[in-house]
Amino acid sequence: MTLHLVDDHDAATACVTTLVSSAIRATPSLVLGLPTGRTPMGLYRALRTAGLDWSRVRTFNLDEFATLTPDHPGSFRAFMDEHLFRHVNLAPASIGFLRGDAADDAAECARYEVAIAAAGGIDLLLVGLGGNGHIGFNEPGESLRAETHVVPLHESTRRANAERFGGDWRAVPASALTMGMRQVLSARRVVMMATGASKAEAVAAMLDGPLTTRCPASWLQAHPDATFVLDRAAVSARRAG
Ligand code: GLP
């Protein structure tokens, strides 16, 4: 496990921007797993102007809200179009995404697994951290699922995502499609970025707690090539601080 502890959010963004840029330059056909959320917004802004050639890169996003069409303003696909995809020379056919509006969710999840396997698996998976310790939409609970699946969302997660739904958490879909823990743990490299005091408890559980379904991110301790990019506020609840 590699830990990059930096002063603040901007420094974390700069660190992850360098990691991703180097990876794309070293492997132009990189298979890149991507998260949404507030945390990577600055990263995507920086990547847009980093002078990278995206023409051979393939991407797979972690998750999508159930029921939403890709052009729904609250969808993660719309988020990615707005923050990254439409600004770089990524081929539309190279963008892997779960369809929230699929007629058959189980078939859609199975299709995604096949698509990722056909791409040769994920080389570099970027992940963010839910305030409750979730990765993608693998929510804390009694159990976790290995495969891509449909998951009911916790109220706290719907509240955290309310901004793109007019601030009304009840307008946030009650379920989502998400990569499961197998894709997270079988990516060749995982980079976790978490910043701010609101993530401090989850960071402490992720790094110092036992591997538990109560904190899905704790399973990253078992990944052979996991890099954590954290700012000082995010590590403030660690006992070793
Ligand atoms: C969302 C996403 C996650 C993301 C997390 C943190 O619910 N499904 O992939 O990492 O919450 O979001 P933020 O970066 O806005 O704190």
Short mmCIF file of C-alpha atoms and ligand atoms in Angstrom, two decimals:
data_model
loop_
_atom_site.label_atom_id
_atom_site.label_comp_id
_atom_site.label_asym_id
_atom_site.label_seq_id
_atom_site.Cartn_x
_atom_site.Cartn_y
_atom_site.Cartn_z
CA MET A 1 0.00 0.00 0.00
CA THR A 2 1.34 3.42 -0.96
CA LEU A 3 0.17 6.48 0.94
CA HIS A 4 0.56 10.00 -0.45
CA LEU A 5 -0.31 12.42 2.33
CA VAL A 6 -0.63 15.98 1.01
CA ASP A 7 -1.69 19.31 2.49
CA ASP A 8 -5.03 19.93 0.85
CA HIS A 9 -7.50 19.05 -1.88
CA ASP A 10 -5.62 20.93 -4.60
CA ALA A 11 -2.41 19.08 -3.81
CA ALA A 12 -4.29 15.76 -3.92
CA THR A 13 -5.72 16.72 -7.31
CA ALA A 14 -2.23 17.57 -8.59
CA CYS A 15 -0.88 14.25 -7.31
CA VAL A 16 -3.59 12.13 -8.96
CA THR A 17 -3.35 14.19 -12.17
CA THR A 18 0.34 13.29 -12.37
CA LEU A 19 -0.37 9.60 -11.71
CA VAL A 20 -3.04 9.39 -14.41
CA SER A 21 -1.10 11.46 -16.95
CA SER A 22 1.99 9.29 -16.48
CA ALA A 23 -0.07 6.13 -16.87
CA ILE A 24 -1.66 7.30 -20.14
CA ARG A 25 1.71 8.42 -21.51
CA ALA A 26 3.30 5.08 -20.57
CA THR A 27 0.38 3.00 -21.90
CA PRO A 28 -1.58 4.87 -24.61
CA SER A 29 -4.16 2.05 -24.73
CA LEU A 30 -4.77 2.23 -20.97
CA VAL A 31 -8.03 0.79 -19.64
CA LEU A 32 -9.09 3.34 -17.06
CA GLY A 33 -11.79 2.98 -14.42
CA LEU A 34 -13.40 6.26 -13.40
CA PRO A 35 -15.46 7.64 -10.50
CA THR A 36 -17.87 10.54 -10.29
CA GLY A 37 -18.44 12.92 -7.39
CA ARG A 38 -17.12 16.25 -6.20
CA THR A 39 -13.69 14.83 -5.38
CA PRO A 40 -12.49 14.22 -8.99
CA MET A 41 -13.91 17.43 -10.52
CA GLY A 42 -10.57 19.26 -10.30
CA LEU A 43 -8.79 16.16 -11.56
CA TYR A 44 -10.96 16.04 -14.67
CA ARG A 45 -10.44 19.78 -15.21
CA ALA A 46 -6.67 19.27 -15.03
CA LEU A 47 -6.74 16.19 -17.29
CA ARG A 48 -8.64 18.14 -19.95
CA THR A 49 -5.71 20.50 -20.39
CA ALA A 50 -2.83 18.08 -19.75
CA GLY A 51 -2.14 17.60 -23.46
CA LEU A 52 -2.88 13.87 -23.30
CA ASP A 53 -3.78 11.70 -26.26
CA TRP A 54 -6.98 9.84 -25.33
CA SER A 55 -7.50 8.29 -28.78
CA ARG A 56 -6.56 4.76 -27.67
CA VAL A 57 -7.68 4.98 -24.01
CA ARG A 58 -10.73 2.98 -22.96
CA THR A 59 -12.80 3.90 -19.92
CA PHE A 60 -15.28 2.15 -17.64
CA ASN A 61 -17.17 4.14 -15.04
CA LEU A 62 -17.85 2.56 -11.70
CA ASP A 63 -21.56 3.09 -11.45
CA GLU A 64 -24.79 4.71 -12.62
CA PHE A 65 -28.16 5.54 -11.09
CA ALA A 66 -30.91 3.07 -11.93
CA THR A 67 -33.74 4.31 -14.18
CA LEU A 68 -31.88 7.35 -15.57
CA THR A 69 -31.19 7.77 -19.28
CA PRO A 70 -27.60 8.78 -20.16
CA ASP A 71 -28.72 12.31 -21.01
CA HIS A 72 -30.62 12.84 -17.73
CA PRO A 73 -28.87 15.79 -16.05
CA GLY A 74 -28.49 13.81 -12.81
CA SER A 75 -26.92 10.77 -14.45
CA PHE A 76 -23.26 9.95 -13.94
CA ARG A 77 -22.93 9.67 -17.72
CA ALA A 78 -24.03 13.30 -18.06
CA PHE A 79 -21.56 14.23 -15.32
CA MET A 80 -18.70 12.54 -17.16
CA ASP A 81 -19.69 14.08 -20.51
CA GLU A 82 -19.72 17.51 -18.88
CA HIS A 83 -16.50 17.19 -16.89
CA LEU A 84 -14.28 15.07 -19.12
CA PHE A 85 -15.51 13.12 -22.12
CA ARG A 86 -16.66 15.95 -24.37
CA HIS A 87 -13.40 17.82 -23.80
CA VAL A 88 -10.90 15.12 -24.85
CA ASN A 89 -10.30 13.00 -27.96
CA LEU A 90 -11.73 9.82 -26.42
CA ALA A 91 -13.57 7.71 -29.03
CA PRO A 92 -17.28 7.39 -28.10
CA ALA A 93 -17.05 3.62 -28.67
CA SER A 94 -14.25 3.46 -26.07
CA ILE A 95 -16.47 4.80 -23.27
CA GLY A 96 -17.84 1.97 -21.13
CA PHE A 97 -20.88 2.87 -19.04
CA LEU A 98 -23.69 1.08 -17.26
CA ARG A 99 -27.12 2.02 -18.64
CA GLY A 100 -29.40 3.06 -15.81
CA ASP A 101 -32.39 2.81 -18.12
CA ALA A 102 -31.70 -0.76 -19.27
CA ALA A 103 -34.85 -2.85 -19.60
CA ASP A 104 -33.17 -5.75 -17.79
CA ASP A 105 -30.77 -4.64 -15.04
CA ALA A 106 -29.29 -8.10 -14.51
CA ALA A 107 -28.54 -8.46 -18.22
CA GLU A 108 -27.00 -4.99 -18.26
CA CYS A 109 -24.72 -5.88 -15.34
CA ALA A 110 -23.68 -9.09 -17.09
CA ARG A 111 -23.00 -7.14 -20.32
CA TYR A 112 -20.69 -4.80 -18.39
CA GLU A 113 -18.67 -7.66 -16.92
CA VAL A 114 -18.19 -9.11 -20.41
CA ALA A 115 -17.19 -5.70 -21.84
CA ILE A 116 -14.56 -5.16 -19.14
CA ALA A 117 -13.19 -8.68 -19.64
CA ALA A 118 -13.08 -8.14 -23.42
CA ALA A 119 -11.01 -4.99 -22.84
CA GLY A 120 -8.52 -7.09 -20.89
CA GLY A 121 -9.58 -5.88 -17.44
CA ILE A 122 -8.95 -2.51 -15.83
CA ASP A 123 -5.35 -1.27 -15.72
CA LEU A 124 -5.89 1.72 -13.47
CA LEU A 125 -9.03 2.20 -11.39
CA LEU A 126 -9.60 5.58 -9.77
CA VAL A 127 -12.01 5.50 -6.86
CA GLY A 128 -13.49 7.98 -4.45
CA LEU A 129 -14.73 7.31 -0.93
CA GLY A 130 -18.30 7.63 0.30
CA GLY A 131 -18.64 9.29 3.69
CA ASN A 132 -19.99 5.92 4.86
CA GLY A 133 -17.04 4.00 3.42
CA HIS A 134 -18.61 2.98 0.12
CA ILE A 135 -16.69 2.47 -3.12
CA GLY A 136 -18.61 3.04 -6.33
CA PHE A 137 -22.00 2.17 -4.91
CA ASN A 138 -20.87 -0.83 -2.88
CA GLU A 139 -22.66 0.24 0.28
CA PRO A 140 -21.78 -0.87 3.84
CA GLY A 141 -23.93 -3.68 5.20
CA GLU A 142 -24.14 -7.33 6.17
CA SER A 143 -22.54 -8.46 2.94
CA LEU A 144 -20.86 -7.29 -0.25
CA ARG A 145 -21.29 -8.53 -3.81
CA ALA A 146 -18.43 -9.56 -6.08
CA GLU A 147 -20.08 -9.00 -9.44
CA THR A 148 -21.61 -5.92 -11.08
CA HIS A 149 -25.07 -5.62 -9.56
CA VAL A 150 -28.05 -3.48 -8.62
CA VAL A 151 -27.93 -2.00 -5.14
CA PRO A 152 -30.41 -0.04 -3.01
CA LEU A 153 -28.86 3.26 -1.93
CA HIS A 154 -28.64 4.36 1.69
CA GLU A 155 -30.46 7.57 2.55
CA SER A 156 -27.10 9.18 3.43
CA THR A 157 -25.82 8.38 -0.06
CA ARG A 158 -28.93 9.80 -1.72
CA ARG A 159 -28.57 12.96 0.39
CA ALA A 160 -24.89 13.25 -0.58
CA ASN A 161 -25.92 13.11 -4.25
CA ALA A 162 -28.88 15.50 -4.04
CA GLU A 163 -27.09 18.47 -5.58
CA ARG A 164 -27.58 17.27 -9.17
CA PHE A 165 -31.26 16.60 -8.44
CA GLY A 166 -32.28 20.11 -7.47
CA GLY A 167 -31.17 19.55 -3.88
CA ASP A 168 -34.05 17.13 -3.24
CA TRP A 169 -32.66 13.81 -1.96
CA ARG A 170 -35.98 12.06 -2.65
CA ALA A 171 -35.46 12.83 -6.35
CA VAL A 172 -32.22 10.81 -6.28
CA PRO A 173 -32.95 7.28 -7.56
CA ALA A 174 -33.32 4.76 -4.74
CA SER A 175 -31.04 2.24 -6.43
CA ALA A 176 -28.00 2.09 -8.68
CA LEU A 177 -25.96 -0.26 -10.83
CA THR A 178 -22.38 -0.63 -9.69
CA MET A 179 -19.24 -2.62 -10.31
CA GLY A 180 -18.84 -5.08 -7.47
CA MET A 181 -15.81 -5.76 -5.32
CA ARG A 182 -14.26 -8.17 -7.82
CA GLN A 183 -13.66 -5.43 -10.41
CA VAL A 184 -12.33 -3.16 -7.67
CA LEU A 185 -9.93 -5.76 -6.35
CA SER A 186 -8.87 -7.18 -9.71
CA ALA A 187 -7.95 -3.85 -11.31
CA ARG A 188 -4.19 -3.97 -11.82
CA ARG A 189 -3.76 -0.73 -9.90
CA VAL A 190 -6.21 1.20 -7.71
CA VAL A 191 -5.83 4.87 -6.80
CA MET A 192 -8.11 6.08 -4.03
CA MET A 193 -8.48 9.86 -3.60
CA ALA A 194 -10.21 11.25 -0.52
CA THR A 195 -10.07 14.75 0.90
CA GLY A 196 -11.74 16.78 3.61
CA ALA A 197 -12.90 16.24 7.17
CA SER A 198 -16.20 14.68 6.04
CA LYS A 199 -14.21 11.63 4.93
CA ALA A 200 -12.04 11.36 8.07
CA GLU A 201 -14.00 8.60 9.85
CA ALA A 202 -14.28 6.55 6.66
CA VAL A 203 -10.54 7.00 5.97
CA ALA A 204 -9.65 5.79 9.45
CA ALA A 205 -11.84 2.71 9.00
CA MET A 206 -10.47 2.15 5.48
CA LEU A 207 -6.81 2.23 6.49
CA ASP A 208 -6.71 1.13 10.11
CA GLY A 209 -9.80 -0.96 10.70
CA PRO A 210 -10.39 -4.62 9.96
CA LEU A 211 -11.49 -5.75 6.52
CA THR A 212 -15.23 -5.54 6.93
CA THR A 213 -18.39 -5.28 4.87
CA ARG A 214 -19.22 -2.35 7.20
CA CYS A 215 -16.54 -0.38 5.34
CA PRO A 216 -16.26 -1.60 1.74
CA ALA A 217 -13.17 0.58 1.21
CA SER A 218 -11.32 -1.39 3.93
CA TRP A 219 -10.92 -4.18 1.34
CA LEU A 220 -8.41 -2.00 -0.49
CA GLN A 221 -5.95 -2.99 2.25
CA ALA A 222 -5.91 -6.39 0.55
CA HIS A 223 -5.17 -5.00 -2.93
CA PRO A 224 -1.58 -5.66 -4.05
CA ASP A 225 -1.17 -2.26 -5.73
CA ALA A 226 -3.33 0.33 -4.00
CA THR A 227 -2.32 3.98 -3.75
CA PHE A 228 -4.11 6.31 -1.36
CA VAL A 229 -3.97 10.06 -2.03
CA LEU A 230 -5.28 11.83 1.06
CA ASP A 231 -5.12 15.32 2.48
CA ARG A 232 -4.49 16.26 6.11
CA ALA A 233 -8.17 16.79 6.93
CA ALA A 234 -9.02 13.33 5.58
CA VAL A 235 -6.54 11.60 7.90
CA SER A 236 -7.48 13.65 10.99
CA ALA A 237 -9.45 10.80 12.63
CA ARG A 238 -6.63 8.24 12.36
CA ARG A 239 -5.31 7.31 15.76
CA ALA A 240 -1.74 7.79 14.53
CA GLY A 241 -3.10 11.00 12.99
C1 GLP B 1 -20.79 8.79 -4.89
C2 GLP B 1 -20.20 7.84 -5.95
C3 GLP B 1 -18.84 7.37 -5.56
C4 GLP B 1 -18.05 8.56 -5.04
C5 GLP B 1 -18.62 8.96 -3.72
C6 GLP B 1 -17.96 10.19 -3.11
O1 GLP B 1 -21.98 8.35 -4.32
N1 GLP B 1 -21.01 6.72 -6.29
O2 GLP B 1 -18.20 6.76 -6.67
O3 GLP B 1 -16.70 8.21 -4.88
O4 GLP B 1 -20.02 9.08 -3.75
O5 GLP B 1 -18.41 11.37 -3.71
P1 GLP B 1 -17.74 12.77 -3.46
O6 GLP B 1 -16.45 12.77 -4.22
O7 GLP B 1 -18.72 13.76 -4.02
O8 GLP B 1 -17.53 12.92 -2.01
#
